[in-house]
């Protein structure tokens, strides 16, 4: 069956997801429409396709133990000069995201991996583009605000076309919750990706 490139993320719901995706495109980021708006829980990770059932069972266990939580975005930040990224800050819900990502990568599960940088939940709005465009993204979204209740996360696979597609969604709690991975208008895909 070979290997697949997987990731796990939380979608930024409408109307916020499309707005931030359109802004990312307006800054000249060529990846904007292939990477809909999200908060990464597991960055791109290679796995054996045969391990997908075990991976889905692992993620189901994590989601069942979790509960919906409030998320709030406010203002901008950057990882420059360490990494060429400008992002919208997660100012509420970050500890829940951290809890989730640790469990996704737990040594007892099938998605064990080290991170290149310490985990910092964020929503990328510019990645690896001209410095002037990164500066513009940082300034123009400095007053950005959004909030919602996060009810799930999802598993995605990266296609040969570099587009991420949802494999399965994992609602929090035993009873489940409504979908938290809405379609994002204006994009050629409607699932979040796991890139920065």
XYZ file of C-alpha atoms in Angstrom:
196
model
C 0.000 0.000 0.000
C 2.966 2.323 0.458
C 3.307 5.489 2.484
C 0.968 8.451 2.851
C 1.554 11.957 4.161
C -0.894 12.711 6.956
C -1.670 15.595 9.256
C -4.210 16.595 11.877
C -5.745 20.045 12.262
C -8.627 22.155 13.521
C -10.467 24.127 10.829
C -11.151 27.818 11.309
C -14.919 27.990 10.636
C -16.858 30.407 8.478
C -16.953 33.291 8.013
C -13.435 33.526 9.405
C -11.836 30.724 7.384
C -12.604 32.179 3.965
C -11.711 35.710 4.994
C -8.259 34.694 6.229
C -7.732 32.479 3.192
C -8.578 35.383 0.868
C -6.247 37.675 2.816
C -3.454 35.097 2.579
C -3.951 34.988 -1.190
C -3.973 38.812 -1.346
C -0.495 38.905 0.210
C 0.755 36.824 -2.725
C 1.064 33.471 -0.969
C 0.750 30.918 -3.811
C -0.242 28.179 -1.370
C -3.271 30.078 -0.019
C -5.985 28.113 -1.810
C -4.312 24.752 -1.366
C -3.975 25.386 2.364
C -7.335 26.468 3.800
C -7.339 28.129 7.198
C -6.488 25.927 10.178
C -4.633 25.366 13.432
C -2.174 22.472 13.083
C -2.183 19.658 15.642
C 0.153 17.331 13.698
C 2.379 18.684 10.913
C 2.920 16.678 7.725
C 3.916 13.176 8.810
C 4.709 10.113 6.708
C 2.922 6.914 7.699
C 2.219 3.507 6.227
C -1.150 3.413 4.485
C -1.780 0.069 6.191
C -1.627 1.861 9.571
C -4.636 4.089 8.812
C -7.141 1.979 10.814
C -4.888 2.130 13.897
C -4.345 5.866 13.382
C -8.087 6.501 13.147
C -8.717 4.407 16.272
C -6.045 6.416 18.121
C -7.605 9.738 17.085
C -11.089 8.506 18.018
C -9.869 7.747 21.542
C -8.359 11.229 21.878
C -11.518 12.945 20.621
C -13.795 10.863 22.857
C -11.784 11.995 25.890
C -12.002 15.646 24.825
C -14.728 18.270 25.070
C -15.596 21.276 22.895
C -13.655 24.372 23.908
C -13.623 28.093 23.085
C -11.125 29.352 20.519
C -10.249 33.004 20.032
C -7.890 34.616 17.550
C -6.499 38.101 18.063
C -3.754 40.064 16.361
C -0.652 38.895 14.550
C 2.701 37.358 15.338
C 5.669 36.020 13.413
C 8.267 33.286 13.660
C 10.791 35.374 11.701
C 13.767 35.206 11.477
C 13.692 31.554 12.623
C 10.960 30.612 10.129
C 9.378 32.748 7.352
C 5.849 32.761 8.789
C 3.351 35.465 9.785
C 0.331 34.237 11.718
C -2.817 35.246 13.551
C -2.410 34.483 17.238
C -4.494 31.918 19.135
C -5.182 33.804 22.391
C -7.799 31.407 23.792
C -7.862 27.656 23.254
C -4.109 27.315 22.956
C -3.783 25.087 26.014
C -6.473 22.755 24.636
C -4.654 22.627 21.277
C -1.422 21.825 23.111
C -3.154 19.051 25.070
C -4.519 17.577 21.851
C -1.276 17.710 19.865
C 0.658 16.009 22.676
C -1.841 13.142 22.698
C -1.829 12.850 18.907
C 1.982 12.377 19.001
C 2.005 10.277 22.199
C 4.630 7.542 22.366
C 1.923 4.923 22.905
C 0.211 5.762 19.594
C 0.944 5.316 15.878
C 1.815 8.984 15.136
C 4.941 9.402 17.254
C 7.202 12.170 15.991
C 9.451 14.959 17.172
C 8.671 18.541 16.193
C 11.142 20.773 14.377
C 10.132 23.691 16.643
C 8.322 23.840 20.017
C 4.538 23.632 19.530
C 2.875 27.042 19.219
C -0.773 27.038 18.061
C -1.371 29.639 15.359
C -3.145 30.357 12.066
C -0.687 30.997 9.234
C -1.539 33.953 6.966
C 1.764 34.243 5.074
C 4.506 31.684 4.521
C 7.813 31.981 2.676
C 6.909 35.017 0.559
C 8.637 38.395 0.030
C 9.558 40.227 3.239
C 7.504 43.275 2.202
C 4.412 41.082 1.773
C 5.058 39.418 5.133
C 5.299 42.870 6.733
C 1.999 43.842 5.097
C 0.279 40.701 6.410
C 1.596 41.411 9.902
C 0.361 45.027 9.821
C -2.966 44.600 8.023
C -4.228 41.801 10.289
C -2.920 43.325 13.531
C -6.477 44.154 14.661
C -8.035 40.875 13.490
C -10.398 39.135 15.957
C -12.445 35.918 15.714
C -13.959 33.448 18.184
C -15.899 30.181 18.037
C -16.391 26.878 19.848
C -14.137 24.096 18.578
C -16.114 20.849 18.419
C -13.759 18.509 16.549
C -10.504 17.966 14.705
C -9.787 15.951 11.572
C -7.256 13.736 9.832
C -6.036 14.754 6.381
C -3.958 13.219 3.612
C -1.818 15.204 1.205
C -2.426 14.299 -2.429
C 0.145 14.173 -5.210
C -1.175 17.623 -6.203
C -0.035 18.927 -2.771
C -3.671 19.506 -1.743
C -4.784 18.222 1.658
C -8.062 16.273 1.787
C -10.037 15.217 4.828
C -10.055 11.487 5.549
C -12.125 11.562 8.730
C -13.435 13.956 11.357
C -13.299 13.299 15.090
C -15.961 15.089 17.194
C -15.246 15.618 20.879
C -17.026 13.625 23.585
C -18.781 10.277 23.490
C -21.991 11.812 22.132
C -20.213 13.651 19.351
C -20.746 17.219 18.188
C -21.684 18.973 14.997
C -19.179 19.323 12.213
C -16.444 21.828 12.902
C -14.848 21.444 9.478
C -17.017 23.605 7.237
C -16.468 24.209 3.560
C -14.543 27.389 2.926
C -15.914 29.448 0.080
C -13.673 30.714 -2.654
C -11.216 27.860 -2.452
C -10.589 24.998 -4.799
C -10.647 22.669 -1.818
C -12.678 22.722 1.373
C -10.447 20.917 3.801
C -7.671 22.464 5.884
C -4.105 21.435 5.295
C -1.434 20.823 7.826
C 1.334 23.008 6.505
C 2.479 26.030 8.401
